[in-house]
Tab-separated table of C-alpha atoms and ligand atoms in Angstrom:
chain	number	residue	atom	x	y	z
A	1	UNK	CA	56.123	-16.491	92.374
A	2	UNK	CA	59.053	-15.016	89.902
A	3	UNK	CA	57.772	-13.249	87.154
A	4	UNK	CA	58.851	-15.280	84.169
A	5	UNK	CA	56.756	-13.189	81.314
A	6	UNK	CA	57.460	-10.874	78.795
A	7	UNK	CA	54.905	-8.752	81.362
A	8	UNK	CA	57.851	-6.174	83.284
A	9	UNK	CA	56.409	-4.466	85.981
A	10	UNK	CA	59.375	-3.173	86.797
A	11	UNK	CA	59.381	-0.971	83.809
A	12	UNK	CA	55.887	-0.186	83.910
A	13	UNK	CA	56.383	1.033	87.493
A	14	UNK	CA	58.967	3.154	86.628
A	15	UNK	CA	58.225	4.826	83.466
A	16	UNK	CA	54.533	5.090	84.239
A	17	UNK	CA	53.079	5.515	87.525
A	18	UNK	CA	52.070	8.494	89.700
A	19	UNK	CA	53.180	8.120	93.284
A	20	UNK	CA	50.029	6.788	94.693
A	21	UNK	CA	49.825	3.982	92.210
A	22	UNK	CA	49.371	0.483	93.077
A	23	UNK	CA	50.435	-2.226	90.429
A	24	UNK	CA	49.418	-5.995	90.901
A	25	UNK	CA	51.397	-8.277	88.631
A	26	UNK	CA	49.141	-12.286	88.965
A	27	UNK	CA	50.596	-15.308	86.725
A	28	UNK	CA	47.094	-16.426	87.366
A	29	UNK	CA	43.898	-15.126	88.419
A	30	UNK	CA	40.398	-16.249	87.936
A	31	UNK	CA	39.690	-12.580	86.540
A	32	UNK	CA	41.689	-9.031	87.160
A	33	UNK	CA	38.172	-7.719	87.463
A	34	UNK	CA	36.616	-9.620	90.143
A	35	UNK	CA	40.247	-9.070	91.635
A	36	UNK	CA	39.985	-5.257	92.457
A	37	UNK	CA	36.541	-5.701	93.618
A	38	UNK	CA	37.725	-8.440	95.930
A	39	UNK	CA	40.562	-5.321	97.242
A	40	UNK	CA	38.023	-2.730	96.825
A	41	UNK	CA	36.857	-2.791	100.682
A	42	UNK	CA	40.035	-2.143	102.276
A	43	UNK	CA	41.328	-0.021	99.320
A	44	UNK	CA	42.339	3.701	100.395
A	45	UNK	CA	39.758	5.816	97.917
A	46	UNK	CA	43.139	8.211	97.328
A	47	UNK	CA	45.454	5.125	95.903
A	48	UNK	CA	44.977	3.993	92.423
A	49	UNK	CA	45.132	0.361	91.415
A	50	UNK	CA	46.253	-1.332	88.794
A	51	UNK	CA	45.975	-5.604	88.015
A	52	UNK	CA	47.745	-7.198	85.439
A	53	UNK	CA	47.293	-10.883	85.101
A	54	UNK	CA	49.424	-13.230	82.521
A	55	UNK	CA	45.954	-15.545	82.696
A	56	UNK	CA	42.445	-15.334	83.489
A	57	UNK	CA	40.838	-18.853	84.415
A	58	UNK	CA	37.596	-16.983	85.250
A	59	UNK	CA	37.618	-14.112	82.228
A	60	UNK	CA	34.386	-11.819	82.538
A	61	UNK	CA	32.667	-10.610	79.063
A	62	UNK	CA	29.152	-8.926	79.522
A	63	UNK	CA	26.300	-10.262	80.783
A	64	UNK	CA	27.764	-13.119	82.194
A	65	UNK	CA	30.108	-14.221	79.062
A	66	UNK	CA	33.436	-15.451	79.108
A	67	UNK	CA	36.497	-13.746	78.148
A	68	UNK	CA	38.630	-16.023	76.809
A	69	UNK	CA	42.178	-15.926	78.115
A	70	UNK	CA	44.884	-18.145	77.587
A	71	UNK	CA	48.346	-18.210	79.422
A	72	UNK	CA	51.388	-15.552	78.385
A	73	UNK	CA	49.614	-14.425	75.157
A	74	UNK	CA	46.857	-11.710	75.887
A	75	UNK	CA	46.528	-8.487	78.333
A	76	UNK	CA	44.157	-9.101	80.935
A	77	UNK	CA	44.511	-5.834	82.761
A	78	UNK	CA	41.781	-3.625	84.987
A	79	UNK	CA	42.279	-0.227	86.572
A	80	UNK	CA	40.344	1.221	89.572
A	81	UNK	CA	39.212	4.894	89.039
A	82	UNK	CA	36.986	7.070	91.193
A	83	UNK	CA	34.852	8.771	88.969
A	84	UNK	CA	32.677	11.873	90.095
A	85	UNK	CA	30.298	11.126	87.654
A	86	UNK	CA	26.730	10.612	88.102
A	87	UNK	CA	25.653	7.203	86.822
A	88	UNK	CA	24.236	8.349	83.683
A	89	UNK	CA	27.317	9.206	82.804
A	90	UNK	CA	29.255	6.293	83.087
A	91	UNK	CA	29.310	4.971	79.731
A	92	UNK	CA	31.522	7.665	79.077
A	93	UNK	CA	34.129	5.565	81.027
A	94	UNK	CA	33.463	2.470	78.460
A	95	UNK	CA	34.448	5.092	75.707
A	96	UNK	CA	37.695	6.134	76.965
A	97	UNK	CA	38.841	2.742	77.753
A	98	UNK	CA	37.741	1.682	74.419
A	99	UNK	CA	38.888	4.736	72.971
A	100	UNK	CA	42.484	4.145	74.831
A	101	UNK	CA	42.883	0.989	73.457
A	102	UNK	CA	41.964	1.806	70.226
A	103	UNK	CA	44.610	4.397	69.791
A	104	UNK	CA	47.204	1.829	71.868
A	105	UNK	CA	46.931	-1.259	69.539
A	106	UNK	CA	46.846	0.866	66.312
A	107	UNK	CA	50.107	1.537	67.136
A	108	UNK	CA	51.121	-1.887	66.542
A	109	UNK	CA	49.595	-2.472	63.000
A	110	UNK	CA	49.824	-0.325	59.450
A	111	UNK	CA	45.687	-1.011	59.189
A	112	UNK	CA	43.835	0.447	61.953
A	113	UNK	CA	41.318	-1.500	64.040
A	114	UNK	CA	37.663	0.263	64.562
A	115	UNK	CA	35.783	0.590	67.546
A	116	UNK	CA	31.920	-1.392	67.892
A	117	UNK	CA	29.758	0.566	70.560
A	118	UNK	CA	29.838	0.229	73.427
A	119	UNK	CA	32.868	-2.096	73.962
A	120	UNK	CA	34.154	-3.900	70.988
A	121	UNK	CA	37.736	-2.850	69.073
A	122	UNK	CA	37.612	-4.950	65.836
A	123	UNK	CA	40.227	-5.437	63.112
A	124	UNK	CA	39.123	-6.859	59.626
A	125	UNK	CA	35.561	-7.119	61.493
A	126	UNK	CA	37.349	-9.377	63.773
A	127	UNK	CA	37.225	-8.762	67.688
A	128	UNK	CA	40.623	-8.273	68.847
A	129	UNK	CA	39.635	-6.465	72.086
A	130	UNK	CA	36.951	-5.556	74.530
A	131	UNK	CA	36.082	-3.787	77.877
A	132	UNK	CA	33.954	-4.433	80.650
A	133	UNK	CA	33.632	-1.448	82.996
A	134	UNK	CA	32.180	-2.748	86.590
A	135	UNK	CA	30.260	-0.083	88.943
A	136	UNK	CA	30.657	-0.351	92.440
A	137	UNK	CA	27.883	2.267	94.794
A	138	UNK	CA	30.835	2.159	97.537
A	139	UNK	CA	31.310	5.418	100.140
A	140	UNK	CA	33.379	6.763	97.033
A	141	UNK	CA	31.942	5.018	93.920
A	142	UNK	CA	34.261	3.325	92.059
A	143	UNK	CA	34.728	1.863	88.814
A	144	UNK	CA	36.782	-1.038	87.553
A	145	UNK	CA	37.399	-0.182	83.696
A	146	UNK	CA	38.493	-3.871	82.905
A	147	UNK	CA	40.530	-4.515	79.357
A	148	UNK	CA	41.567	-7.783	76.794
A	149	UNK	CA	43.472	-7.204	74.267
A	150	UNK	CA	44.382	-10.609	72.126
A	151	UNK	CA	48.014	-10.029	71.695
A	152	UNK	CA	50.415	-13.026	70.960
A	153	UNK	CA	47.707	-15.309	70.088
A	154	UNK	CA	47.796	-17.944	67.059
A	155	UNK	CA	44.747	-19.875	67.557
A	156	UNK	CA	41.027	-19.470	69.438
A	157	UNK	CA	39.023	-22.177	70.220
A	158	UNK	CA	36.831	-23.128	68.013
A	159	UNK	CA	33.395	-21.072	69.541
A	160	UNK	CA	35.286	-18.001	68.943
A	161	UNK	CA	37.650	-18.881	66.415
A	162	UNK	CA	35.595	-16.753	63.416
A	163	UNK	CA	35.345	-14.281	66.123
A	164	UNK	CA	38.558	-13.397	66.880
A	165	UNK	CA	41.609	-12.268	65.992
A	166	UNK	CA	45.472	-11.468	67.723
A	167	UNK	CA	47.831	-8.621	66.680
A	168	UNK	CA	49.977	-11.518	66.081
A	169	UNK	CA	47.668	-13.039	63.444
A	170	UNK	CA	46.882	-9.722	61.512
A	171	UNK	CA	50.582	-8.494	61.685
A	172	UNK	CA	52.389	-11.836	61.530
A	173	UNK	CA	54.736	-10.549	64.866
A	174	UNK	CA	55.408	-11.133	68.069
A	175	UNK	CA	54.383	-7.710	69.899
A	176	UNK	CA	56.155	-7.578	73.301
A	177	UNK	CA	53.314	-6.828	75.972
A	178	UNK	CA	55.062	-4.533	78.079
A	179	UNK	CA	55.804	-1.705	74.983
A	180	UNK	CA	51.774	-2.301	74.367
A	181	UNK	CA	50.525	-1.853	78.202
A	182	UNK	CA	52.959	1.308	78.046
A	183	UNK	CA	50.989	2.449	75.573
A	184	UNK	CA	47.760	1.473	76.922
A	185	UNK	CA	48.081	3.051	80.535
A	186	UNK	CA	49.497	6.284	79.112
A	187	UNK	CA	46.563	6.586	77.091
A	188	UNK	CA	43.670	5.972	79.844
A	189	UNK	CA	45.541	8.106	81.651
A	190	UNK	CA	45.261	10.777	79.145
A	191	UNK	CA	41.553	10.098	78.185
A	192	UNK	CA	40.347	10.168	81.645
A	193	UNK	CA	42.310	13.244	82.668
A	194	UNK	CA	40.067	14.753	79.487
A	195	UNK	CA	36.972	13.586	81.311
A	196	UNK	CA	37.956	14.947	84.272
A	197	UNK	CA	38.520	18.195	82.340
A	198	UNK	CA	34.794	17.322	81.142
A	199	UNK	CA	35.953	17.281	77.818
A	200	UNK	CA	33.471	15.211	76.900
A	201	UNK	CA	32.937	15.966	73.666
A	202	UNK	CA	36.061	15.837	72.747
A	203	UNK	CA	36.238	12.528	73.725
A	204	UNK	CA	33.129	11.481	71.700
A	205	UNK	CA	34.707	12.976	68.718
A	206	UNK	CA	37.932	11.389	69.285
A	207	UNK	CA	36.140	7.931	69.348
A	208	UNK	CA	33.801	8.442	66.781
A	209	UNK	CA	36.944	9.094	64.445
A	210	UNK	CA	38.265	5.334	65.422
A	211	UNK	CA	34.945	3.762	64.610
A	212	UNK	CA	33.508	3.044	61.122
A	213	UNK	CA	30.369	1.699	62.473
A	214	UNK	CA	28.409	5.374	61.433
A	215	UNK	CA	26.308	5.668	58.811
A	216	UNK	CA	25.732	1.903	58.534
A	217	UNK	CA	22.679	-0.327	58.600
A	218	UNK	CA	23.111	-1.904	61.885
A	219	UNK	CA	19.944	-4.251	64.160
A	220	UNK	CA	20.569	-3.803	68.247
A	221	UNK	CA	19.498	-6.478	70.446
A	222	UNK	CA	18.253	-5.143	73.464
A	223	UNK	CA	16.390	-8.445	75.272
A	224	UNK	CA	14.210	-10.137	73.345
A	225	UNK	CA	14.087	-6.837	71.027
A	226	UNK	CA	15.650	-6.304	68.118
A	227	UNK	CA	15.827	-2.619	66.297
A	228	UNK	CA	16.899	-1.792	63.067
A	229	UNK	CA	17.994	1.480	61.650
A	230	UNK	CA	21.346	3.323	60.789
A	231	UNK	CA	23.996	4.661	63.280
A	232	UNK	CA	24.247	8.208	62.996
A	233	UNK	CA	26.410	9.303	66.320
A	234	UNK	CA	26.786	9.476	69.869
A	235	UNK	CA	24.873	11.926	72.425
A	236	UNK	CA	26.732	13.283	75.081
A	237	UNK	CA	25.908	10.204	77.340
A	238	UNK	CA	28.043	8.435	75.214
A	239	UNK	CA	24.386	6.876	73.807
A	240	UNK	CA	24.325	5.549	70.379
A	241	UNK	CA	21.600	7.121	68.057
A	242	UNK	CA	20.253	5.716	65.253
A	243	UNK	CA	17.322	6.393	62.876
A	244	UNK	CA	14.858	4.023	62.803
A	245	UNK	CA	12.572	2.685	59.516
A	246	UNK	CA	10.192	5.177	60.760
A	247	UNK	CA	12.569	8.142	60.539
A	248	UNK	CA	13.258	8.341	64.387
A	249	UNK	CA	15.510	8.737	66.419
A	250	UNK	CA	16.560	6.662	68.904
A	251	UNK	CA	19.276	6.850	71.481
A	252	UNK	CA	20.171	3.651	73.208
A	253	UNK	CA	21.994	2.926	76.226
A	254	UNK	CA	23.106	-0.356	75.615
A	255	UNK	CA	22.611	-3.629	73.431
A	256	UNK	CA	24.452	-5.672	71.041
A	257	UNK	CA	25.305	-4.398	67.397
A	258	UNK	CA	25.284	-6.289	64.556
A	259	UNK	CA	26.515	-4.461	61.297
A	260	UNK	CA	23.901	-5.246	58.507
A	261	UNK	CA	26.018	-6.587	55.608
A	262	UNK	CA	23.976	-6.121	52.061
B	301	LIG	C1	33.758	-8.053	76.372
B	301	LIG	O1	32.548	-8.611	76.651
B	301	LIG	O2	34.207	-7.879	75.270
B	301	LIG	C2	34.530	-7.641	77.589
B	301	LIG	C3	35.890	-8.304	77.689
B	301	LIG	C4	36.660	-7.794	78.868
B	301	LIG	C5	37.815	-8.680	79.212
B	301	LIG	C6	38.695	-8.065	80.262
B	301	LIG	S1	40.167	-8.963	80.504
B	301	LIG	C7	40.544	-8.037	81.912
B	301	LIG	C8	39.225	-7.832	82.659
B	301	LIG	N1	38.968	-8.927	83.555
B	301	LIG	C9	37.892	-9.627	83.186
B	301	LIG	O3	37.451	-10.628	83.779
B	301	LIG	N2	37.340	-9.074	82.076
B	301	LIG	C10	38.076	-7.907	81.658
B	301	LIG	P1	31.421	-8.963	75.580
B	301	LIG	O4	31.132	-7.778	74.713
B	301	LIG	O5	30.310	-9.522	76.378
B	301	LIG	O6	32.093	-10.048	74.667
B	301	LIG	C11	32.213	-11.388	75.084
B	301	LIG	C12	32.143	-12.240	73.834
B	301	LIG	O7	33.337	-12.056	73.048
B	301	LIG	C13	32.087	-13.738	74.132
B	301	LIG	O8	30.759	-14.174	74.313
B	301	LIG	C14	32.738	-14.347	72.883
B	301	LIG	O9	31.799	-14.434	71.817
B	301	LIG	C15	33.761	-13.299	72.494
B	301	LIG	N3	35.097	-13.584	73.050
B	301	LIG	C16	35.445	-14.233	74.192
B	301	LIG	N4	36.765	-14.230	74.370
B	301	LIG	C17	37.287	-13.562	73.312
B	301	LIG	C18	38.618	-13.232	72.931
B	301	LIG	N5	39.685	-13.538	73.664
B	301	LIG	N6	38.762	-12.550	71.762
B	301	LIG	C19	37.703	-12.194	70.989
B	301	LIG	N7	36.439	-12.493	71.306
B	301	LIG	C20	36.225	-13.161	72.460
């Protein structure tokens, strides 16, 4: 099918990849995600991958959510990378690819958006992006470090509509997708060649500096559990600490955030 969006693969090809690159350009795909683990079998371990879609009927959030992704307006794009990390490690990857996409789309407005741990970028405590990083226990483990960015967008529907928010609803323009997925790759590609130089904590310190979520009085769902206490930083696991009411310390591994407002 010709390739009638603003998406140039093309020129993403040929500015950005390293020989053993694989790009996938899909007008339509139930979800770039579930894609590469669909390839993942009869994928050579030493090629990298790449899937861009221009729409997601199938989106994947968390736990089962739904990503929502309408035609020719977001980035629906998921990498394949062969960590050798051990799997306590691997929220580290949900850092980078936050922390990538943080620095990506903050070059596209004057007021930059903040990351939510683990997997939230927000702008005007909007979301305007997330990631969902998949594990696979294959011969080589893999991961699939899966991004959405809500680009050209003028209107949500209405479950997520005081949710969400576009680049092109913040910054009143039209951001061409190709210039931003530039950006984007060249960034993951830096921030995992840092955690492959186990530069970890530079990493953590990079994100914490494009989150304003420390220091605030924030409750974590975790289940049916809900803990209360202030963010204070990030271990090394890329775990989120907090002090409880107690004066504890915690260090979680996951949950949702909600940002206490007084
Ligand atoms: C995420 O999950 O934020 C992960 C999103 C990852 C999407 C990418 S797109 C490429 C790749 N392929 C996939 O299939 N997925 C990845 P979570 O933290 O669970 O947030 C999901 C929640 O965000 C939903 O329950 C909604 O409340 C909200 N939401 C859904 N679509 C949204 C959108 N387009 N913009 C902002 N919020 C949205």
């Amino acid at each position: 099918m010709p390739n009638s969006s603003d998406i140039d693969l093309a020129v993403l090809q040929n500015s950005l990849s390293p020989k053993n690159r694989k790009w996938h350009f899909l007008p339509e795909i139930d979800s770039t995600n579930a894609e590469i683990t669909r390839l993942l079998p009869s994928h050579p371990p030493e090629e990298e991958l790449i899937v861009i879609a221009d729409y997601q009927t199938g989106g994947k959030g968390r736990s089962g959510r739904v990503w929502h992704s309408a035609p020719g307006t977001g980035i629906y794009l998921s990498m394949l990378i062969r960590p050798n990390l051990s799997p306590e490690q691997l929220p580290i990857v949900t850092l980078i690819a936050g922390l990538a996409t943080a620095i990506a789309v903050n070059e596209f407005i004057s007021k930059p958006a903040q990351l939510k741990w683990p997997n939230d970028l927000l702008l005007n405590n909007k979301k305007i992006a997330g990631v969902l990083c998949e594990y696979h226990a294959t011969e080589v483990p893999a991961v699939v470090i899966g991004i959405g960015i809500n680009v050209n967008q003028i209107q949500f529907p209405d479950d997520i509509k005081n949710i969400a928010t576009s680049l092109k609803l913040e910054s009143g323009l039209e951001t061409d997708r190709t210039t931003l997925i530039k950006q984007l790759v060249t960034q993951l590609d830096f921030q995992y060649t840092e955690l492959k130089n186990n530069k970890v904590q530079t990493i953590i310190d990079n994100w914490t500096r494009h989150s304003d979520l420390f220091g605030k009085s924030i409750s974590i769902n975790k289940g049916d559990q809900s803990i209360i206490g202030k963010a204070i930083r990030l271990d090394p696991l890329g775990r989120l600490v907090i002090l409880n009411e107690s004066g504890k310390e915690i260090a979680l591994d996951s949950g949702e955030v909600r940002i206490q407002r007084k």
